[in-house]
Amino acid sequence: MTYTADTELIPRPRNLRRLPVQGLFPLDRDTLIEAQPGTEGVARWMRSTIGAATGLPLAPGDDDDNRIVLAIDPALPPEGYRLVVDGRAVRLDGGSAAGVFWGAGTVRQLLGPEAFRRAPVVERDAWYLPTVVVEDEPRFAWRGMLLDVARHFLPKDGVLRYLDLLAAHKLNVLHLHLTDDQGWRLEIRRYPKLTEVGAWRERTKLGHRASPLWDDRPHGGFYTQDDIREIVAYAAERHITVVPEIDIPGHSQAAIAAYPELGNTDVVDTASLKVWDTWGVNPNVLAPTDHTLRFYEHVLDEVLGLFPSPFVHIGGDECPKDQWKASPAAQARIAELGLDGEDALQSWFIRHFDRWLAGRGRRLIGWDEILEGGLAEGAAVSSWRGCAGGIAAARAGHDVVMCPEQQVYLDHRQHASPDEPVPIGFVRTLEDVYGFEPVPPGLTDEQAAHILGTQANVWTEVMDSRQRLDYQVFPRLAAFAEVAWSRLPRPADRDHRDFGRRMTAHYARLDALGVDYRPPGGPHPWQRRPGVLGRPIDGAPPNV
């Protein structure tokens, strides 16, 4: 494949070739969009996005040679597309509306970085596309990013902006981490205190939990149910699925602060608990009572009404067992159920909600700790502590999303320099992320088929603003997007030089989008956070 300046695409397509037709294909004020059945939403997106940037009306019509034809071709893969710009017209076929949409994103890239602005910056009689054929399809069905809005709340407009950024990189899953010890971010009408109390904390630790610094301003916020409906609809227009996460049974102090009866009241004065203001693994976990089960069933009833995602994430990670060990009520529950200790009690929690969700046509997905004690047949696993959990799950016949913290946690620092703001974890450079392989070696073809895809996780303990979020996510999300979409060779054979060259063009797109990414040469002075303590880990991350 040969790229030129106007065809430096990210993610890299499966096949791109220049046509021998001389010249370029112009888009001008007379260019029409012919949207054949099933593609009307893509045409609407092109008018609102590409049309806004270029100033072209891209009006509907089918009676002129100067047009873009959108069509669904069932012979193509569901998210695959074929784009032909031959000097006479633009023809974009997709295996589904999603495939057509991803192809429209390629058209936008081919028009140049100015097509990523919200309004024209120069007057042009025409915009030009190179004469090319692009044939493309994604490697994985799940190409995601987790956004932690519980630790630091991101207002609705920020979430909508990130949906646009995911779509620009052909990512199709936004995993929203909505609840944690530090905040509950989703309106539940049956339980209003979850947001009246649980959405707000009095102050916030600045930097790593060992830092002596505090931000003494109250912090919080939540999404109303109408906000969520808007987010979900906006995502659907961009063929992105929003997967909600409601953490059970750990990471629950915000819920317990709102409703103290949810906690282990026989060992802790839960009425004195507040929304947590620092970071780490919290000892206050849910009590294994029937009341707790009914409470969260009622919560999930409302969640299912808001999120059409086939998957619902229930967390299941980092649940200390100390309170259950000390609780007579929890010990009585273990005996009543005939369980083998506290680990089995956590598995009982997970299995209950797995059955509950399955009975309503949904699938449970959780962090790899949910493997402990065994899983129900339909449950899926987010493998975060490394690849081992994902390997075990795939070998046991469970679907897996690979998101190991050592490779694709974007809160980890990008360089060893002391100038990196609030340095957390291992050094994971742009090149490191580009070298990530979501399918571990050693799996059979049948086991590898259980790898649904991959996800980059963005935990926001030390990301207290949009600028900090952008800095940690970009440009590494571009490398991750290519790993998730493109059929790359094994990591040792990947062409980092070619990717770096294409990134040069992509930085101009990120500039046009207003993304505050980390520059290749290191942070701008205003991106640094001197004096705010992080927790860097030296050396290469373990292969686990």
Coordinates of C-alpha atoms in Angstrom, one line a residue:
M1 CA 0.0 0.0 0.0
T2 CA 1.4 3.4 -1.0
Y3 CA 0.3 6.5 0.9
T4 CA 0.6 10.1 -0.2
A5 CA -0.1 13.2 1.8
D6 CA -3.8 13.1 1.1
T7 CA -4.2 9.4 2.0
E8 CA -2.5 9.1 5.4
L9 CA -5.4 7.4 7.1
I10 CA -5.7 6.4 10.8
P11 CA -6.7 3.6 11.4
R12 CA -4.9 2.1 8.5
P13 CA -7.3 0.5 6.0
R14 CA -7.1 -3.0 4.8
N15 CA -6.6 -2.0 1.2
L16 CA -6.1 1.4 -0.5
R17 CA -5.1 2.1 -4.0
R18 CA -4.8 5.1 -6.2
L19 CA -6.7 5.1 -9.5
P20 CA -5.0 6.1 -12.7
V21 CA -7.7 8.7 -13.3
Q22 CA -6.0 12.1 -13.7
G23 CA -6.8 14.9 -11.2
L24 CA -9.1 15.0 -8.2
F25 CA -12.8 14.7 -7.6
P26 CA -14.3 18.1 -6.5
L27 CA -17.0 18.5 -4.0
D28 CA -18.7 21.9 -4.5
R29 CA -22.0 23.6 -3.7
D30 CA -23.8 21.5 -6.4
T31 CA -22.6 18.1 -4.9
L32 CA -25.6 16.0 -3.8
I33 CA -25.8 13.1 -1.4
E34 CA -27.9 10.2 -2.7
A35 CA -28.8 8.2 0.4
Q36 CA -30.2 4.9 -0.5
P37 CA -32.4 3.0 2.0
G38 CA -30.8 2.5 5.4
T39 CA -28.2 5.2 5.0
E40 CA -30.2 8.3 5.7
G41 CA -28.6 8.8 9.2
V42 CA -25.1 8.7 7.6
A43 CA -26.2 11.4 5.1
R44 CA -27.5 13.5 8.0
W45 CA -24.2 13.1 9.8
M46 CA -22.2 14.1 6.7
R47 CA -24.3 17.2 6.2
S48 CA -24.0 18.3 9.9
T49 CA -20.3 17.5 10.2
I50 CA -18.5 17.6 6.9
G51 CA -21.0 20.1 5.6
A52 CA -20.4 22.4 8.6
A53 CA -16.7 22.2 8.1
T54 CA -16.7 22.8 4.4
G55 CA -19.7 25.1 4.1
L56 CA -21.1 22.9 1.4
P57 CA -24.9 22.1 1.6
L58 CA -24.5 18.4 0.4
A59 CA -28.2 18.5 -0.4
P60 CA -30.2 15.3 -0.9
G61 CA -30.6 14.3 -4.6
D62 CA -30.0 11.6 -7.1
D63 CA -30.3 13.3 -10.5
D64 CA -26.8 14.6 -11.0
D65 CA -23.4 13.1 -11.8
N66 CA -21.9 15.3 -9.1
R67 CA -22.9 13.3 -6.2
I68 CA -22.0 11.0 -3.3
V69 CA -23.9 7.8 -3.4
L70 CA -24.4 6.0 -0.1
A71 CA -25.7 2.4 -0.2
I72 CA -25.8 -0.8 1.8
D73 CA -24.3 -3.9 0.1
P74 CA -25.1 -7.1 2.2
A75 CA -22.2 -8.9 0.5
L76 CA -19.8 -6.7 2.5
P77 CA -18.9 -7.4 6.2
P78 CA -21.3 -5.8 8.6
E79 CA -19.0 -2.9 9.5
G80 CA -17.0 -3.1 6.3
Y81 CA -17.1 -0.6 3.5
R82 CA -15.9 0.1 0.0
L83 CA -15.2 3.6 -1.1
V84 CA -14.6 4.4 -4.8
V85 CA -13.7 7.9 -5.9
D86 CA -13.2 7.6 -9.7
G87 CA -13.3 11.1 -11.0
R88 CA -17.0 10.9 -11.9
A89 CA -18.7 10.3 -8.6
V90 CA -18.1 9.1 -5.0
R91 CA -19.6 5.7 -4.3
L92 CA -19.7 4.5 -0.7
D93 CA -21.1 1.0 0.1
G94 CA -21.2 -0.6 3.5
G95 CA -22.3 -3.9 4.8
S96 CA -24.6 -2.0 7.1
A97 CA -25.3 1.6 8.0
A98 CA -22.4 1.3 10.4
G99 CA -20.1 0.3 7.6
V100 CA -21.3 3.3 5.5
F101 CA -20.6 5.5 8.5
W102 CA -17.1 4.3 9.0
G103 CA -16.5 4.9 5.3
A104 CA -17.9 8.5 5.7
G105 CA -15.2 9.0 8.3
T106 CA -12.6 8.0 5.8
V107 CA -14.1 10.6 3.3
R108 CA -13.6 13.2 6.0
Q109 CA -10.0 12.3 6.5
L110 CA -9.3 12.4 2.8
L111 CA -10.7 15.9 2.6
G112 CA -7.9 17.1 4.9
P113 CA -7.6 18.4 8.5
E114 CA -9.8 21.4 7.8
A115 CA -12.7 19.0 7.4
F116 CA -12.5 18.4 11.2
R117 CA -13.4 21.9 12.1
R118 CA -16.9 23.1 13.0
A119 CA -17.1 25.9 10.5
P120 CA -15.1 26.8 7.3
V121 CA -11.9 28.8 8.0
V122 CA -11.2 29.6 4.3
E123 CA -13.6 30.3 1.4
R124 CA -13.3 27.6 -1.3
D125 CA -15.3 27.0 -4.4
A126 CA -14.6 23.3 -4.1
W127 CA -13.0 20.7 -1.8
Y128 CA -11.1 17.8 -3.4
L129 CA -10.9 14.0 -2.9
P130 CA -8.1 11.9 -4.3
T131 CA -9.2 9.3 -6.8
V132 CA -8.9 6.1 -4.8
V133 CA -10.5 2.8 -3.9
V134 CA -10.5 2.0 -0.2
E135 CA -11.7 -1.4 1.0
D136 CA -11.8 -1.8 4.7
E137 CA -13.3 -3.7 7.6
P138 CA -12.5 -3.9 11.4
R139 CA -10.6 -6.7 13.0
F140 CA -12.7 -6.6 16.2
A141 CA -16.4 -6.0 16.9
W142 CA -15.6 -4.4 20.3
R143 CA -13.4 -1.4 19.9
G144 CA -13.8 0.6 23.1
M145 CA -12.8 3.2 25.6
L146 CA -13.7 3.3 29.2
L147 CA -14.4 6.7 30.6
D148 CA -14.4 7.1 34.3
V149 CA -16.8 9.8 35.2
A150 CA -17.2 8.7 38.8
R151 CA -13.8 9.9 40.1
H152 CA -14.0 13.2 38.2
F153 CA -17.3 14.1 36.7
L154 CA -17.3 15.1 33.0
P155 CA -20.4 17.2 32.1
K156 CA -22.7 16.0 29.4
D157 CA -21.2 18.1 26.7
G158 CA -17.8 16.6 27.4
V159 CA -19.2 13.1 26.9
L160 CA -20.8 14.1 23.6
R161 CA -17.4 15.5 22.5
Y162 CA -15.7 12.3 23.4
L163 CA -18.3 10.3 21.4
D164 CA -17.3 12.5 18.4
L165 CA -13.6 11.7 19.1
L166 CA -14.3 8.0 19.3
A167 CA -16.2 8.1 16.1
A168 CA -13.4 10.0 14.4
H169 CA -11.1 7.0 15.3
K170 CA -13.6 4.3 14.3
L171 CA -14.1 3.2 17.9
N172 CA -17.6 1.8 18.6
V173 CA -18.0 1.3 22.4
L174 CA -18.0 3.9 25.2
H175 CA -17.9 2.1 28.6
L176 CA -19.2 4.6 31.1
H177 CA -18.0 4.0 34.7
L178 CA -20.9 5.7 36.4
T179 CA -20.5 4.7 40.1
D180 CA -17.7 4.4 42.6
D181 CA -16.7 5.3 46.1
Q182 CA -16.1 8.9 45.0
G183 CA -19.4 9.6 43.3
W184 CA -22.7 8.3 41.8
R185 CA -23.3 9.9 38.5
L186 CA -26.7 8.5 37.2
E187 CA -30.1 9.7 38.3
I188 CA -32.2 6.9 39.7
R189 CA -35.7 8.2 40.3
R190 CA -36.7 5.5 42.8
Y191 CA -33.6 6.4 44.9
P192 CA -33.1 10.2 44.7
K193 CA -30.4 10.3 47.5
L194 CA -28.0 8.5 45.2
T195 CA -27.5 11.8 43.4
E196 CA -28.7 14.2 46.1
V197 CA -26.0 12.8 48.4
G198 CA -23.9 10.3 46.5
A199 CA -23.0 12.6 43.6
W200 CA -21.1 15.1 45.7
R201 CA -18.0 15.0 47.8
E202 CA -16.7 17.7 50.1
R203 CA -13.1 17.8 48.8
T204 CA -10.8 15.9 46.6
K205 CA -7.3 14.5 46.9
L206 CA -4.8 16.2 44.5
G207 CA -2.6 13.7 42.9
H208 CA -1.9 10.2 44.1
R209 CA -3.4 9.2 47.5
A210 CA 0.0 9.6 49.2
S211 CA -0.1 13.3 48.2
P212 CA -0.4 15.8 51.1
L213 CA -2.4 18.2 48.8
W214 CA -6.2 18.7 48.7
D215 CA -8.6 20.6 46.5
D216 CA -11.0 21.9 49.1
R217 CA -13.7 22.8 46.6
P218 CA -16.8 20.4 46.6
H219 CA -16.8 18.3 43.5
G220 CA -19.6 16.4 41.8
G221 CA -22.4 16.2 39.3
F222 CA -24.6 13.7 37.6
Y223 CA -26.5 12.9 34.5
T224 CA -30.2 13.2 34.5
Q225 CA -32.1 10.4 32.7
D226 CA -32.8 12.8 29.9
D227 CA -29.1 13.5 29.7
I228 CA -28.4 9.8 29.3
R229 CA -31.1 9.4 26.6
E230 CA -29.4 12.2 24.7
I231 CA -26.0 10.7 25.1
V232 CA -27.2 7.2 24.0
A233 CA -29.1 8.7 21.0
Y234 CA -26.0 10.8 20.0
A235 CA -23.9 7.7 20.3
A236 CA -26.3 5.6 18.2
E237 CA -26.1 8.2 15.4
R238 CA -22.4 7.5 15.4
H239 CA -22.8 3.7 15.6
I240 CA -21.4 3.7 19.1
T241 CA -22.8 1.5 21.9
V242 CA -22.8 3.0 25.4
V243 CA -22.1 0.3 28.0
P244 CA -23.1 1.3 31.6
E245 CA -21.2 0.2 34.6
I246 CA -22.8 0.0 38.1
D247 CA -20.2 -1.3 40.5
I248 CA -21.2 -4.3 42.7
P249 CA -20.3 -5.2 45.5
G250 CA -17.1 -3.1 46.0
H251 CA -16.4 0.5 45.1
S252 CA -19.8 1.4 46.7
Q253 CA -19.1 4.0 49.4
A254 CA -21.0 6.7 47.5
A255 CA -24.1 4.5 47.4
I256 CA -23.7 3.6 51.1
A257 CA -23.3 7.2 52.1
A258 CA -26.6 7.9 50.4
Y259 CA -28.4 4.8 51.8
P260 CA -26.4 3.5 54.9
E261 CA -28.5 0.3 55.2
L262 CA -26.7 -1.0 52.1
G263 CA -23.5 -1.3 54.1
N264 CA -22.4 -3.8 56.8
T265 CA -24.1 -2.0 59.6
D266 CA -23.2 -4.6 62.2
V267 CA -19.4 -3.8 61.9
V268 CA -19.3 -0.2 60.6
D269 CA -21.2 3.0 61.5
T270 CA -22.4 3.4 57.9
A271 CA -24.5 6.4 58.8
S272 CA -21.3 8.4 59.4
L273 CA -19.8 7.6 56.0
K274 CA -19.5 10.3 53.4
V275 CA -18.7 10.1 49.7
W276 CA -15.0 9.2 49.6
D277 CA -12.6 12.1 48.9
T278 CA -9.4 10.1 48.2
W279 CA -8.2 7.2 46.0
G280 CA -7.4 3.5 46.4
V281 CA -9.3 0.4 47.3
N282 CA -12.1 1.2 49.8
P283 CA -13.0 -1.3 52.6
N284 CA -16.7 -0.3 52.6
V285 CA -18.6 -2.8 50.5
L286 CA -22.2 -3.8 50.1
A287 CA -23.9 -6.1 52.7
P288 CA -25.0 -9.4 51.3
T289 CA -28.7 -8.9 52.2
D290 CA -31.9 -9.4 50.3
H291 CA -32.5 -5.7 50.7
T292 CA -29.3 -4.9 48.9
L293 CA -30.2 -7.3 46.1
R294 CA -33.7 -5.7 45.7
F295 CA -32.2 -2.2 45.8
Y296 CA -29.8 -2.9 42.9
E297 CA -32.4 -4.8 41.0
H298 CA -34.5 -1.6 41.1
V299 CA -31.5 0.5 40.1
L300 CA -30.8 -1.8 37.2
D301 CA -34.4 -1.7 36.1
E302 CA -34.0 2.0 35.4
V303 CA -30.5 1.4 33.9
L304 CA -32.0 -1.1 31.4
G305 CA -34.6 1.4 30.4
L306 CA -32.0 4.0 29.5
F307 CA -29.2 1.9 27.9
P308 CA -30.1 -0.5 25.0
S309 CA -26.6 -2.1 25.2
P310 CA -26.8 -5.9 25.2
F311 CA -24.0 -5.8 27.9
V312 CA -24.3 -4.3 31.4
H313 CA -21.1 -4.0 33.4
I314 CA -21.4 -4.7 37.1
G315 CA -17.7 -4.2 38.1
G316 CA -17.0 -7.0 40.5
D317 CA -13.4 -5.9 41.1
E318 CA -11.3 -4.9 44.2
C319 CA -13.8 -6.0 46.8
P320 CA -12.0 -6.4 50.2
K321 CA -13.6 -9.1 52.4
D322 CA -12.6 -7.7 55.8
Q323 CA -16.1 -6.4 56.7
W324 CA -17.7 -9.7 55.6
K325 CA -15.3 -11.6 57.7
A326 CA -16.1 -9.5 60.7
S327 CA -19.9 -9.3 60.1
P328 CA -22.1 -11.9 61.9
A329 CA -24.8 -11.2 59.3
A330 CA -22.5 -11.9 56.4
Q331 CA -21.2 -15.0 58.1
A332 CA -24.7 -16.2 58.7
R333 CA -25.5 -15.6 55.0
I334 CA -22.4 -17.7 54.0
A335 CA -23.7 -20.5 56.2
E336 CA -27.3 -20.2 55.0
L337 CA -26.1 -20.4 51.3
G338 CA -23.6 -23.2 52.0
L339 CA -20.8 -21.1 50.5
D340 CA -17.1 -21.8 50.9
G341 CA -16.1 -18.5 52.5
E342 CA -16.1 -14.8 51.5
D343 CA -14.7 -15.2 48.0
A344 CA -17.7 -17.5 47.2
L345 CA -20.0 -14.8 48.7
Q346 CA -18.7 -12.3 46.1
S347 CA -19.3 -14.9 43.4
W348 CA -22.9 -15.3 44.7
F349 CA -23.4 -11.6 44.3
I350 CA -22.2 -11.7 40.7
R351 CA -24.1 -14.9 39.8
H352 CA -27.3 -13.4 41.1
F353 CA -27.1 -10.4 38.8
D354 CA -25.9 -12.5 35.9
R355 CA -29.2 -14.5 36.2
W356 CA -31.2 -11.4 36.7
L357 CA -29.8 -9.7 33.6
A358 CA -30.0 -12.9 31.5
G359 CA -33.7 -13.1 32.4
R360 CA -34.2 -9.7 30.8
G361 CA -32.3 -10.4 27.7
R362 CA -29.0 -8.7 28.7
R363 CA -25.5 -10.0 29.3
L364 CA -23.4 -9.4 32.3
I365 CA -19.8 -8.3 31.8
G366 CA -17.4 -7.7 34.7
W367 CA -13.7 -7.3 35.6
D368 CA -11.7 -10.5 35.6
E369 CA -12.1 -11.0 39.4
I370 CA -15.6 -12.3 38.5
L371 CA -13.9 -15.5 37.3
E372 CA -13.2 -16.4 41.0
G373 CA -15.8 -18.9 42.0
G374 CA -16.9 -19.6 38.4
L375 CA -19.1 -17.8 35.9
A376 CA -22.5 -18.5 34.4
E377 CA -22.4 -19.5 30.8
G378 CA -23.4 -16.1 29.2
A379 CA -21.2 -13.8 31.3
A380 CA -18.3 -12.0 29.7
V381 CA -15.0 -10.8 31.2
S382 CA -13.0 -7.5 31.0
S383 CA -9.5 -8.7 31.4
W384 CA -7.7 -5.8 33.3
R385 CA -5.1 -7.2 35.6
G386 CA -3.2 -8.6 32.7
C387 CA -4.0 -11.1 29.9
A388 CA -4.2 -14.1 32.2
G389 CA -7.8 -13.5 33.2
G390 CA -8.8 -13.2 29.5
I391 CA -6.9 -16.3 28.6
A392 CA -8.6 -18.3 31.3
A393 CA -12.0 -16.9 30.4
A394 CA -11.6 -17.7 26.7
R395 CA -10.4 -21.2 27.4
A396 CA -13.5 -21.7 29.6
G397 CA -15.7 -20.5 26.7
H398 CA -16.4 -17.0 27.9
D399 CA -16.3 -13.9 25.7
V400 CA -13.5 -11.4 26.6
V401 CA -12.6 -7.8 26.2
M402 CA -8.9 -7.4 26.5
C403 CA -7.9 -4.2 28.4
P404 CA -4.8 -5.1 30.5
E405 CA -3.6 -2.2 32.6
Q406 CA 0.0 -2.8 31.7
Q407 CA -0.7 -2.0 28.1
V408 CA -3.8 0.1 27.6
Y409 CA -4.5 2.0 30.8
L410 CA -4.2 5.5 29.4
D411 CA -3.9 7.0 32.9
H412 CA -0.4 5.6 33.0
R413 CA 2.3 8.0 32.2
Q414 CA 3.6 8.6 28.6
H415 CA 7.3 9.2 29.3
A416 CA 9.8 8.9 32.1
S417 CA 10.5 12.6 32.1
P418 CA 9.9 14.5 35.4
D419 CA 7.9 17.0 33.4
E420 CA 5.1 14.5 32.9
P421 CA 2.0 15.8 34.9
V422 CA 1.1 13.6 37.9
P423 CA 3.0 10.5 36.7
I424 CA 1.1 7.3 37.4
G425 CA 2.1 3.7 36.7
F426 CA 4.3 2.4 33.9
V427 CA 5.6 4.3 30.9
R428 CA 3.3 3.6 28.0
T429 CA 4.5 5.5 25.0
L430 CA 2.6 6.0 21.7
E431 CA 4.8 3.3 20.3
D432 CA 4.1 0.9 23.2
V433 CA 0.4 1.2 22.7
Y434 CA 0.8 0.6 19.0
G435 CA 2.7 -2.6 19.8
F436 CA -0.2 -4.0 21.9
E437 CA -1.7 -7.3 20.6
P438 CA -5.2 -8.1 22.0
V439 CA -5.1 -11.8 21.1
P440 CA -2.6 -13.5 23.4
P441 CA -0.5 -16.3 22.0
G442 CA -1.3 -19.9 22.9
L443 CA -5.1 -19.7 22.2
T444 CA -6.7 -22.1 19.8
D445 CA -8.7 -20.6 16.9
E446 CA -11.9 -21.5 18.8
Q447 CA -10.6 -19.9 22.0
A448 CA -9.4 -16.8 20.1
A449 CA -12.8 -16.3 18.6
H450 CA -14.0 -15.5 22.2
I451 CA -11.9 -12.3 22.1
L452 CA -14.7 -9.8 21.3
G453 CA -12.2 -7.1 21.0
T454 CA -10.2 -4.6 23.1
Q455 CA -10.7 -1.4 25.1
A456 CA -8.5 1.4 26.4
N457 CA -9.3 2.4 30.0
V458 CA -9.2 6.0 31.2
W459 CA -9.4 6.2 35.0
T460 CA -9.7 9.8 36.1
E461 CA -8.4 10.0 39.7
V462 CA -5.7 12.5 38.6
M463 CA -7.6 14.0 35.6
D464 CA -9.5 16.9 37.0
S465 CA -10.2 18.8 33.8
R466 CA -10.9 18.3 30.1
Q467 CA -7.3 19.4 29.3
R468 CA -5.9 16.7 31.6
L469 CA -8.2 14.1 30.1
D470 CA -7.1 15.0 26.6
Y471 CA -3.5 15.0 27.5
Q472 CA -3.6 11.4 28.9
V473 CA -5.8 10.0 26.1
F474 CA -4.2 11.5 23.0
P475 CA -2.3 10.8 20.9
R476 CA -2.3 7.3 22.3
L477 CA -5.9 6.6 21.5
A478 CA -5.0 6.9 17.8
A479 CA -2.5 4.1 18.1
F480 CA -5.0 2.1 20.1
A481 CA -7.7 2.6 17.5
E482 CA -5.4 1.2 14.8
V483 CA -4.7 -1.8 17.0
A484 CA -8.4 -2.4 17.4
W485 CA -9.5 -1.8 13.8
S486 CA -6.6 -2.8 11.5
R487 CA -5.3 -6.3 10.9
L488 CA -1.7 -5.5 11.9
P489 CA 1.2 -8.0 11.8
R490 CA 2.5 -9.4 15.0
P491 CA 4.0 -6.6 17.3
A492 CA 7.6 -7.3 16.3
D493 CA 6.8 -6.7 12.6
R494 CA 4.7 -3.6 12.9
D495 CA 5.8 -0.6 10.9
H496 CA 6.2 2.1 13.6
R497 CA 7.9 4.4 11.1
D498 CA 4.9 4.3 8.8
F499 CA 2.5 4.9 11.7
G500 CA 4.6 7.8 12.9
R501 CA 4.5 9.4 9.4
R502 CA 0.7 9.0 9.3
M503 CA 0.5 10.5 12.8
T504 CA 2.1 13.7 11.5
A505 CA -1.0 14.2 9.3
H506 CA -3.2 13.1 12.2
Y507 CA -1.9 15.7 14.6
A508 CA -3.3 18.4 12.3
R509 CA -6.7 16.7 12.6
L510 CA -6.4 16.6 16.4
D511 CA -5.5 20.3 16.3
A512 CA -8.6 21.1 14.2
L513 CA -10.7 19.1 16.7
G514 CA -9.3 21.2 19.6
V515 CA -7.7 18.2 21.3
D516 CA -5.1 19.1 24.0
Y517 CA -2.9 16.1 23.2
R518 CA 0.6 15.5 24.5
P519 CA 3.0 16.9 21.9
P520 CA 5.6 14.4 20.6
G521 CA 8.4 16.4 22.2
G522 CA 6.9 16.5 25.6
P523 CA 4.3 18.6 27.5
H524 CA 3.7 22.3 26.9
P525 CA 4.6 24.3 30.0
W526 CA 0.9 24.8 30.8
Q527 CA 0.3 21.0 30.6
R528 CA 2.7 20.3 33.5
R529 CA 1.6 19.9 37.1
P530 CA 4.7 20.6 39.2
G531 CA 4.5 19.6 42.8
V532 CA 1.5 17.3 42.4
L533 CA 2.6 13.8 43.5
G534 CA 2.1 10.8 41.3
R535 CA 3.1 7.2 41.6
P536 CA 5.5 6.2 38.8
I537 CA 6.5 2.6 38.5
D538 CA 9.9 2.0 37.0
G539 CA 10.8 -0.7 34.5
A540 CA 8.8 -2.6 31.9
P541 CA 5.4 -3.8 32.9
P542 CA 5.1 -7.5 33.8
N543 CA 3.7 -9.8 31.2
V544 CA 0.8 -11.3 33.2

